[in-house]
CSV table of N, CA and C in Angstrom, one decimal:
chain,number,residue,atom,x,y,z
A,2,ARG,N,-24.4,0.4,0.0
A,2,ARG,CA,-23.9,0.6,-1.5
A,2,ARG,C,-22.9,-0.2,-1.3
A,3,PRO,N,-22.8,-1.7,-2.0
A,3,PRO,CA,-22.0,-2.2,-2.7
A,3,PRO,C,-20.6,-1.5,-3.2
A,4,THR,N,-19.5,-2.0,-2.6
A,4,THR,CA,-18.5,-1.5,-3.7
A,4,THR,C,-18.2,-2.4,-5.2
A,5,PRO,N,-17.2,-1.8,-5.8
A,5,PRO,CA,-16.8,-3.1,-7.0
A,5,PRO,C,-16.3,-4.6,-6.5
A,6,SER,N,-15.8,-4.4,-5.7
A,6,SER,CA,-15.1,-5.8,-5.0
A,6,SER,C,-16.4,-6.3,-4.5
A,7,GLY,N,-17.4,-6.1,-3.9
A,7,GLY,CA,-18.6,-7.0,-3.6
A,7,GLY,C,-19.2,-7.1,-4.7
A,8,ARG,N,-19.2,-6.6,-5.6
A,8,ARG,CA,-20.6,-6.8,-7.1
A,8,ARG,C,-19.6,-7.5,-7.7
A,9,ASP,N,-18.4,-8.1,-7.3
A,9,ASP,CA,-17.5,-9.1,-7.9
A,9,ASP,C,-17.3,-10.3,-7.4
A,10,GLY,N,-18.2,-10.5,-6.1
A,10,GLY,CA,-18.5,-11.8,-5.5
A,10,GLY,C,-17.5,-11.7,-4.6
A,11,ILE,N,-16.2,-10.8,-3.8
A,11,ILE,CA,-15.7,-10.5,-2.7
A,11,ILE,C,-16.7,-10.3,-1.7
A,12,SER,N,-16.3,-11.2,-0.5
A,12,SER,CA,-16.8,-11.2,0.3
A,12,SER,C,-16.6,-9.5,1.4
A,13,VAL,N,-17.1,-9.5,2.4
A,13,VAL,CA,-17.1,-7.9,2.9
A,13,VAL,C,-15.9,-8.2,3.8
A,14,LEU,N,-15.3,-9.6,4.3
A,14,LEU,CA,-14.6,-10.0,5.7
A,14,LEU,C,-13.5,-9.8,4.8
A,15,VAL,N,-13.0,-10.6,3.1
A,15,VAL,CA,-12.3,-10.3,2.6
A,15,VAL,C,-11.8,-9.1,2.3
A,16,GLU,N,-12.4,-8.2,1.7
A,16,GLU,CA,-12.1,-6.9,1.4
A,16,GLU,C,-11.8,-6.3,2.5
A,17,ARG,N,-12.2,-6.3,3.3
A,17,ARG,CA,-12.0,-5.8,4.5
A,17,ARG,C,-10.5,-6.0,5.0
A,18,GLN,N,-10.1,-7.3,5.1
A,18,GLN,CA,-8.9,-7.8,5.4
A,18,GLN,C,-7.5,-7.5,4.3
A,19,HIS,N,-7.9,-7.5,3.3
A,19,HIS,CA,-7.5,-6.5,2.3
A,19,HIS,C,-6.7,-5.6,2.4
A,20,ARG,N,-8.0,-4.5,2.2
A,20,ARG,CA,-7.7,-3.1,3.1
A,20,ARG,C,-7.1,-3.0,3.9
A,21,LEU,N,-7.1,-3.6,5.4
A,21,LEU,CA,-6.6,-3.7,6.3
A,21,LEU,C,-4.9,-3.9,6.1
A,22,HIS,N,-4.4,-4.9,4.9
A,22,HIS,CA,-3.6,-5.3,4.7
A,22,HIS,C,-2.8,-4.2,4.0
A,23,GLY,N,-3.4,-3.6,3.0
A,23,GLY,CA,-3.0,-2.2,2.4
A,23,GLY,C,-2.2,-1.4,2.8
A,24,THR,N,-3.3,-0.7,3.8
A,24,THR,CA,-3.0,0.5,4.9
A,24,THR,C,-1.7,0.1,5.5
A,25,SER,N,-1.8,-1.6,6.4
A,25,SER,CA,-0.7,-1.5,7.1
A,25,SER,C,0.7,-1.4,6.3
A,26,LEU,N,0.7,-2.0,4.9
A,26,LEU,CA,1.8,-1.5,4.1
A,26,LEU,C,2.5,-0.2,4.1
A,27,ILE,N,1.2,0.5,3.8
A,27,ILE,CA,1.4,2.0,3.5
A,27,ILE,C,1.8,2.8,5.1
A,28,VAL,N,1.8,2.2,6.3
A,28,VAL,CA,2.2,2.8,7.2
A,28,VAL,C,3.6,2.3,7.5
A,29,ASP,N,4.0,0.9,7.2
A,29,ASP,CA,5.0,0.4,7.3
A,29,ASP,C,6.1,1.0,6.3
A,30,ALA,N,5.6,1.5,5.1
A,30,ALA,CA,6.5,1.7,4.3
A,30,ALA,C,6.8,3.7,4.8
A,31,SER,N,5.7,4.1,5.1
A,31,SER,CA,5.8,5.5,5.6
A,31,SER,C,7.0,5.4,6.7
A,32,VAL,N,6.9,4.6,7.5
A,32,VAL,CA,7.9,4.6,8.8
A,32,VAL,C,9.2,4.6,7.8
A,33,LEU,N,9.4,3.4,6.8
A,33,LEU,CA,10.8,3.3,6.3
A,33,LEU,C,11.0,4.2,5.4
A,34,LEU,N,10.5,5.2,5.1
A,34,LEU,CA,10.9,6.1,4.2
A,34,LEU,C,11.0,7.5,5.2
A,35,ARG,N,10.8,7.5,6.2
A,35,ARG,CA,10.8,8.8,6.8
A,35,ARG,C,9.5,9.5,6.6
A,36,LEU,N,8.4,9.6,6.1
A,36,LEU,CA,7.1,10.0,5.8
A,36,LEU,C,6.4,10.8,7.0
A,37,THR,N,6.1,11.9,6.7
A,37,THR,CA,5.4,12.7,7.5
A,37,THR,C,3.8,12.1,7.8
A,38,PRO,N,3.3,12.3,8.9
A,38,PRO,CA,2.0,11.7,9.6
A,38,PRO,C,1.0,11.9,8.0
A,39,SER,N,1.3,12.9,7.5
A,39,SER,CA,0.4,13.5,6.9
A,39,SER,C,0.1,12.9,5.6
A,40,ALA,N,1.6,12.7,5.2
A,40,ALA,CA,1.9,11.7,3.7
A,40,ALA,C,1.4,10.4,3.7
A,41,SER,N,1.4,9.8,5.1
A,41,SER,CA,1.1,8.4,5.7
A,41,SER,C,-0.3,8.5,5.4
A,42,CYS,N,-1.0,9.5,5.7
A,42,CYS,CA,-2.8,9.4,5.9
A,42,CYS,C,-3.2,9.6,4.7
A,43,THR,N,-2.7,10.6,3.9
A,43,THR,CA,-3.0,10.8,2.3
A,43,THR,C,-3.0,9.5,1.8
A,44,ALA,N,-1.9,8.6,1.9
A,44,ALA,CA,-1.8,7.3,1.1
A,44,ALA,C,-2.8,6.3,1.2
A,45,CYS,N,-3.1,6.3,2.6
A,45,CYS,CA,-4.2,5.8,3.3
A,45,CYS,C,-5.5,6.0,2.5
A,46,ALA,N,-5.9,7.3,2.4
A,46,ALA,CA,-7.0,7.9,2.1
A,46,ALA,C,-7.0,7.6,0.7
A,47,PHE,N,-6.0,7.7,-0.1
A,47,PHE,CA,-6.1,7.5,-1.5
A,47,PHE,C,-6.5,5.7,-2.0
A,48,PHE,N,-5.4,5.0,-1.0
A,48,PHE,CA,-6.0,3.1,-1.4
A,48,PHE,C,-7.6,3.1,-1.1
A,49,HIS,N,-8.0,4.0,0.5
A,49,HIS,CA,-9.3,3.9,0.4
A,49,HIS,C,-10.3,4.0,-0.7
A,50,ARG,N,-10.1,5.6,-1.5
A,50,ARG,CA,-10.8,5.7,-2.5
A,50,ARG,C,-10.7,5.0,-3.5
A,51,PHE,N,-9.5,4.4,-4.1
A,51,PHE,CA,-9.3,3.4,-5.2
A,51,PHE,C,-10.4,2.4,-4.9
A,52,PHE,N,-10.3,1.8,-4.1
A,52,PHE,CA,-10.9,0.8,-4.2
A,52,PHE,C,-12.3,1.0,-3.6
A,53,HIS,N,-12.9,2.1,-3.7
A,53,HIS,CA,-14.4,2.1,-3.3
A,53,HIS,C,-14.6,2.3,-4.9
A,54,ARG,N,-13.9,2.9,-5.9
A,54,ARG,CA,-14.2,2.7,-7.6
A,54,ARG,C,-13.8,1.6,-8.1
A,55,ARG,N,-12.8,0.5,-7.7
A,55,ARG,CA,-12.1,0.0,-8.7
A,55,ARG,C,-12.3,-1.2,-7.6
A,56,SER,N,-12.1,-3.0,-8.0
A,56,SER,CA,-12.5,-4.1,-7.6
A,56,SER,C,-11.0,-4.7,-7.2
A,57,LEU,N,-11.2,-5.3,-6.3
A,57,LEU,CA,-9.6,-6.1,-5.5
A,57,LEU,C,-9.1,-7.4,-6.6
A,58,ARG,N,-10.4,-7.4,-7.1
A,58,ARG,CA,-10.4,-8.9,-8.3
A,58,ARG,C,-9.4,-8.3,-9.3
A,59,ASP,N,-9.5,-6.9,-10.1
A,59,ASP,CA,-8.9,-6.3,-10.7
A,59,ASP,C,-7.2,-5.9,-10.6
A,60,PHE,N,-7.1,-5.1,-9.5
A,60,PHE,CA,-6.1,-5.2,-8.9
A,60,PHE,C,-5.5,-5.5,-7.9
A,61,ASP,N,-4.1,-5.3,-7.7
A,61,ASP,CA,-3.6,-6.4,-6.2
A,61,ASP,C,-2.9,-5.2,-5.2
A,62,VAL,N,-3.1,-5.6,-4.1
A,62,VAL,CA,-2.9,-4.5,-3.0
A,62,VAL,C,-1.5,-3.9,-2.8
A,63,TRP,N,-0.7,-4.5,-3.2
A,63,TRP,CA,0.7,-4.1,-3.3
A,63,TRP,C,0.9,-2.9,-3.9
A,64,SER,N,0.7,-3.2,-5.5
A,64,SER,CA,1.1,-2.4,-6.1
A,64,SER,C,0.1,-1.0,-6.2
A,65,VAL,N,-1.4,-0.9,-6.0
A,65,VAL,CA,-2.2,-0.1,-5.3
A,65,VAL,C,-1.6,0.7,-4.1
A,66,ALA,N,-1.1,0.2,-3.3
A,66,ALA,CA,-0.4,0.9,-1.9
A,66,ALA,C,1.1,1.8,-2.5
A,67,ALA,N,1.7,0.9,-2.8
A,67,ALA,CA,2.7,1.6,-3.7
A,67,ALA,C,2.7,2.8,-4.6
A,68,GLY,N,1.6,2.7,-5.4
A,68,GLY,CA,1.1,3.9,-6.0
A,68,GLY,C,0.8,5.1,-5.5
A,69,CYS,N,-0.1,4.5,-4.2
A,69,CYS,CA,-1.0,5.5,-3.4
A,69,CYS,C,0.3,6.2,-2.4
A,70,THR,N,1.3,5.5,-2.3
A,70,THR,CA,2.4,6.1,-1.4
A,70,THR,C,3.5,7.0,-2.2
A,71,LEU,N,3.4,6.6,-2.9
A,71,LEU,CA,4.4,7.2,-4.2
A,71,LEU,C,3.5,8.9,-4.5
A,72,LEU,N,2.2,8.7,-5.0
A,72,LEU,CA,1.7,9.9,-5.4
A,72,LEU,C,1.4,10.7,-3.8
A,73,SER,N,1.0,10.1,-2.7
A,73,SER,CA,1.3,11.2,-1.2
A,73,SER,C,2.4,12.1,-1.4
A,74,THR,N,3.5,11.1,-1.6
A,74,THR,CA,5.0,12.0,-1.4
A,74,THR,C,5.0,13.1,-2.5
A,75,LYS,N,4.2,12.9,-3.6
A,75,LYS,CA,4.6,14.1,-4.6
A,75,LYS,C,3.4,14.8,-4.3
A,76,LEU,N,2.7,14.8,-3.8
A,76,LEU,CA,1.3,15.7,-3.3
A,76,LEU,C,1.7,16.2,-2.0
A,77,GLU,N,2.4,15.6,-0.9
A,77,GLU,CA,2.7,16.3,0.2
A,77,GLU,C,4.0,16.8,0.1
A,78,GLU,N,4.7,17.0,-1.1
A,78,GLU,CA,5.9,17.6,-1.4
A,78,GLU,C,7.1,16.9,-0.5
A,79,GLU,N,7.4,15.5,-0.3
A,79,GLU,CA,7.9,15.0,0.5
A,79,GLU,C,9.1,14.7,-0.3
A,80,THR,N,10.3,14.6,0.1
A,80,THR,CA,11.5,14.4,-0.7
A,80,THR,C,12.1,13.3,-0.1
A,81,GLY,N,12.1,12.6,0.9
A,81,GLY,CA,12.8,11.3,1.1
A,81,GLY,C,13.4,11.3,1.5
A,82,SER,N,14.3,10.4,2.2
A,82,SER,CA,15.4,10.6,2.9
A,82,SER,C,16.9,11.1,2.0
A,83,GLY,N,16.6,10.8,0.7
A,83,GLY,CA,17.5,11.3,-0.5
A,83,GLY,C,17.7,12.5,-0.9
A,84,GLY,N,16.8,13.4,-0.8
A,84,GLY,CA,16.9,14.8,-1.2
A,84,GLY,C,15.4,14.6,-2.3
A,85,PRO,N,15.5,16.3,-2.9
A,85,PRO,CA,14.5,16.4,-4.1
A,85,PRO,C,14.1,15.8,-5.4
A,86,ALA,N,15.2,14.7,-5.6
A,86,ALA,CA,15.2,14.3,-6.7
A,86,ALA,C,14.2,13.3,-6.9
A,87,PRO,N,13.0,13.1,-7.7
A,87,PRO,CA,12.0,12.4,-7.5
A,87,PRO,C,12.4,11.1,-8.4
A,88,ARG,N,13.4,10.9,-9.1
A,88,ARG,CA,13.6,9.6,-9.8
A,88,ARG,C,14.0,8.8,-8.5
A,89,ARG,N,15.0,9.2,-7.3
A,89,ARG,CA,15.5,8.9,-6.5
A,89,ARG,C,14.2,8.6,-5.6
A,90,LEU,N,13.7,9.4,-5.0
A,90,LEU,CA,12.0,8.9,-4.5
A,90,LEU,C,11.2,7.3,-5.0
A,91,LEU,N,11.4,7.3,-6.4
A,91,LEU,CA,10.7,6.7,-6.9
A,91,LEU,C,11.1,5.3,-6.7
A,92,ARG,N,12.6,5.3,-6.9
A,92,ARG,CA,13.6,4.0,-6.4
A,92,ARG,C,13.4,3.5,-5.3
A,93,GLU,N,13.4,4.8,-4.4
A,93,GLU,CA,13.0,4.5,-2.5
A,93,GLU,C,12.2,3.9,-2.1
A,94,VAL,N,10.8,4.1,-3.0
A,94,VAL,CA,9.7,3.6,-2.7
A,94,VAL,C,9.6,2.1,-3.2
A,95,ALA,N,10.1,1.9,-4.3
A,95,ALA,CA,10.0,0.8,-5.1
A,95,ALA,C,11.4,-0.2,-3.9
A,96,ALA,N,12.3,0.0,-3.6
A,96,ALA,CA,13.1,-0.5,-3.0
A,96,ALA,C,12.3,-0.7,-1.6
A,97,VAL,N,11.8,0.2,-0.7
A,97,VAL,CA,10.7,0.0,0.4
A,97,VAL,C,10.0,-1.3,0.3
A,98,TYR,N,8.9,-0.9,-0.8
A,98,TYR,CA,8.2,-2.3,-1.0
A,98,TYR,C,9.1,-3.6,-1.1
A,99,GLY,N,9.5,-3.5,-2.1
A,99,GLY,CA,10.6,-4.7,-2.1
A,99,GLY,C,11.3,-5.3,-0.8
A,100,HIS,N,11.6,-4.6,-0.2
A,100,HIS,CA,12.0,-5.0,1.0
A,100,HIS,C,10.9,-5.6,2.0
A,101,LEU,N,9.6,-4.7,2.1
A,101,LEU,CA,8.6,-5.1,2.7
A,101,LEU,C,7.8,-6.6,2.5
A,102,PHE,N,8.0,-6.7,0.8
A,102,PHE,CA,7.6,-8.2,0.4
A,102,PHE,C,8.5,-9.0,1.2
A,103,ARG,N,9.7,-8.8,0.6
A,103,ARG,CA,10.7,-9.9,1.1
A,103,ARG,C,10.5,-10.2,2.7
A,104,ARG,N,10.4,-9.0,3.7
A,104,ARG,CA,10.4,-9.4,5.1
A,104,ARG,C,9.1,-9.7,5.5
A,105,ARG,N,7.8,-9.6,4.5
A,105,ARG,CA,6.7,-10.2,4.8
A,105,ARG,C,6.4,-12.0,4.4
A,106,ARG,N,7.1,-12.2,3.5
A,106,ARG,CA,7.2,-13.7,3.1
A,106,ARG,C,8.3,-14.3,3.6
A,107,LEU,N,9.1,-14.0,4.3
A,107,LEU,CA,9.9,-14.5,5.0
A,107,LEU,C,9.0,-14.9,6.4
A,108,ARG,N,8.4,-14.1,6.7
A,108,ARG,CA,7.9,-14.4,8.1
A,108,ARG,C,6.5,-15.4,7.9
A,109,ILE,N,6.3,-15.5,6.8
A,109,ILE,CA,4.8,-16.1,6.6
A,109,ILE,C,5.5,-17.2,6.3
A,110,GLY,N,6.9,-17.7,5.5
A,110,GLY,CA,7.4,-19.1,5.7
A,110,GLY,C,7.5,-19.5,6.7
A,111,ARG,N,8.4,-18.8,8.0
A,111,ARG,CA,8.2,-19.1,9.6
A,111,ARG,C,7.1,-19.6,9.9
A,112,ARG,N,6.1,-18.9,9.8
A,112,ARG,CA,4.9,-19.2,10.5
A,112,ARG,C,4.7,-20.6,10.0
A,113,ALA,N,4.6,-21.0,8.6
A,113,ALA,CA,4.2,-22.1,8.1
A,113,ALA,C,5.0,-23.2,8.3
A,114,SER,N,6.4,-23.3,8.8
A,114,SER,CA,7.2,-24.3,9.3
A,114,SER,C,7.3,-24.6,10.7
A,115,GLY,N,6.5,-23.9,11.5
A,115,GLY,CA,6.0,-24.0,12.8
A,115,GLY,C,7.6,-23.4,13.6
A,116,SER,N,8.5,-22.6,13.1
A,116,SER,CA,9.4,-22.2,13.7
A,116,SER,C,9.1,-20.9,14.9
């Protein structure tokens, strides 16, 4: 059965690469946030379920990965490194994904320049 992304003309290979990228983001963020493996796996499951219903053409991987991470921490009752305050957890998740974005952009820039 084709996924919504497939119906929108996105190839299976490209969809697989984007899903792998999204789960890689979730795992990296989970390590930085010191989440349990259960919370990380829950976020990955949410991520894949989301893209079984919605197209990659309509939603970007970074936003969905961050949302799934936040949702899984709430579901698994994770508090992050700062304690039980939900607003602090939201800030931590946003900061971690900002850090990951900058780090990966820097890595891509180095590859492109040949360093």
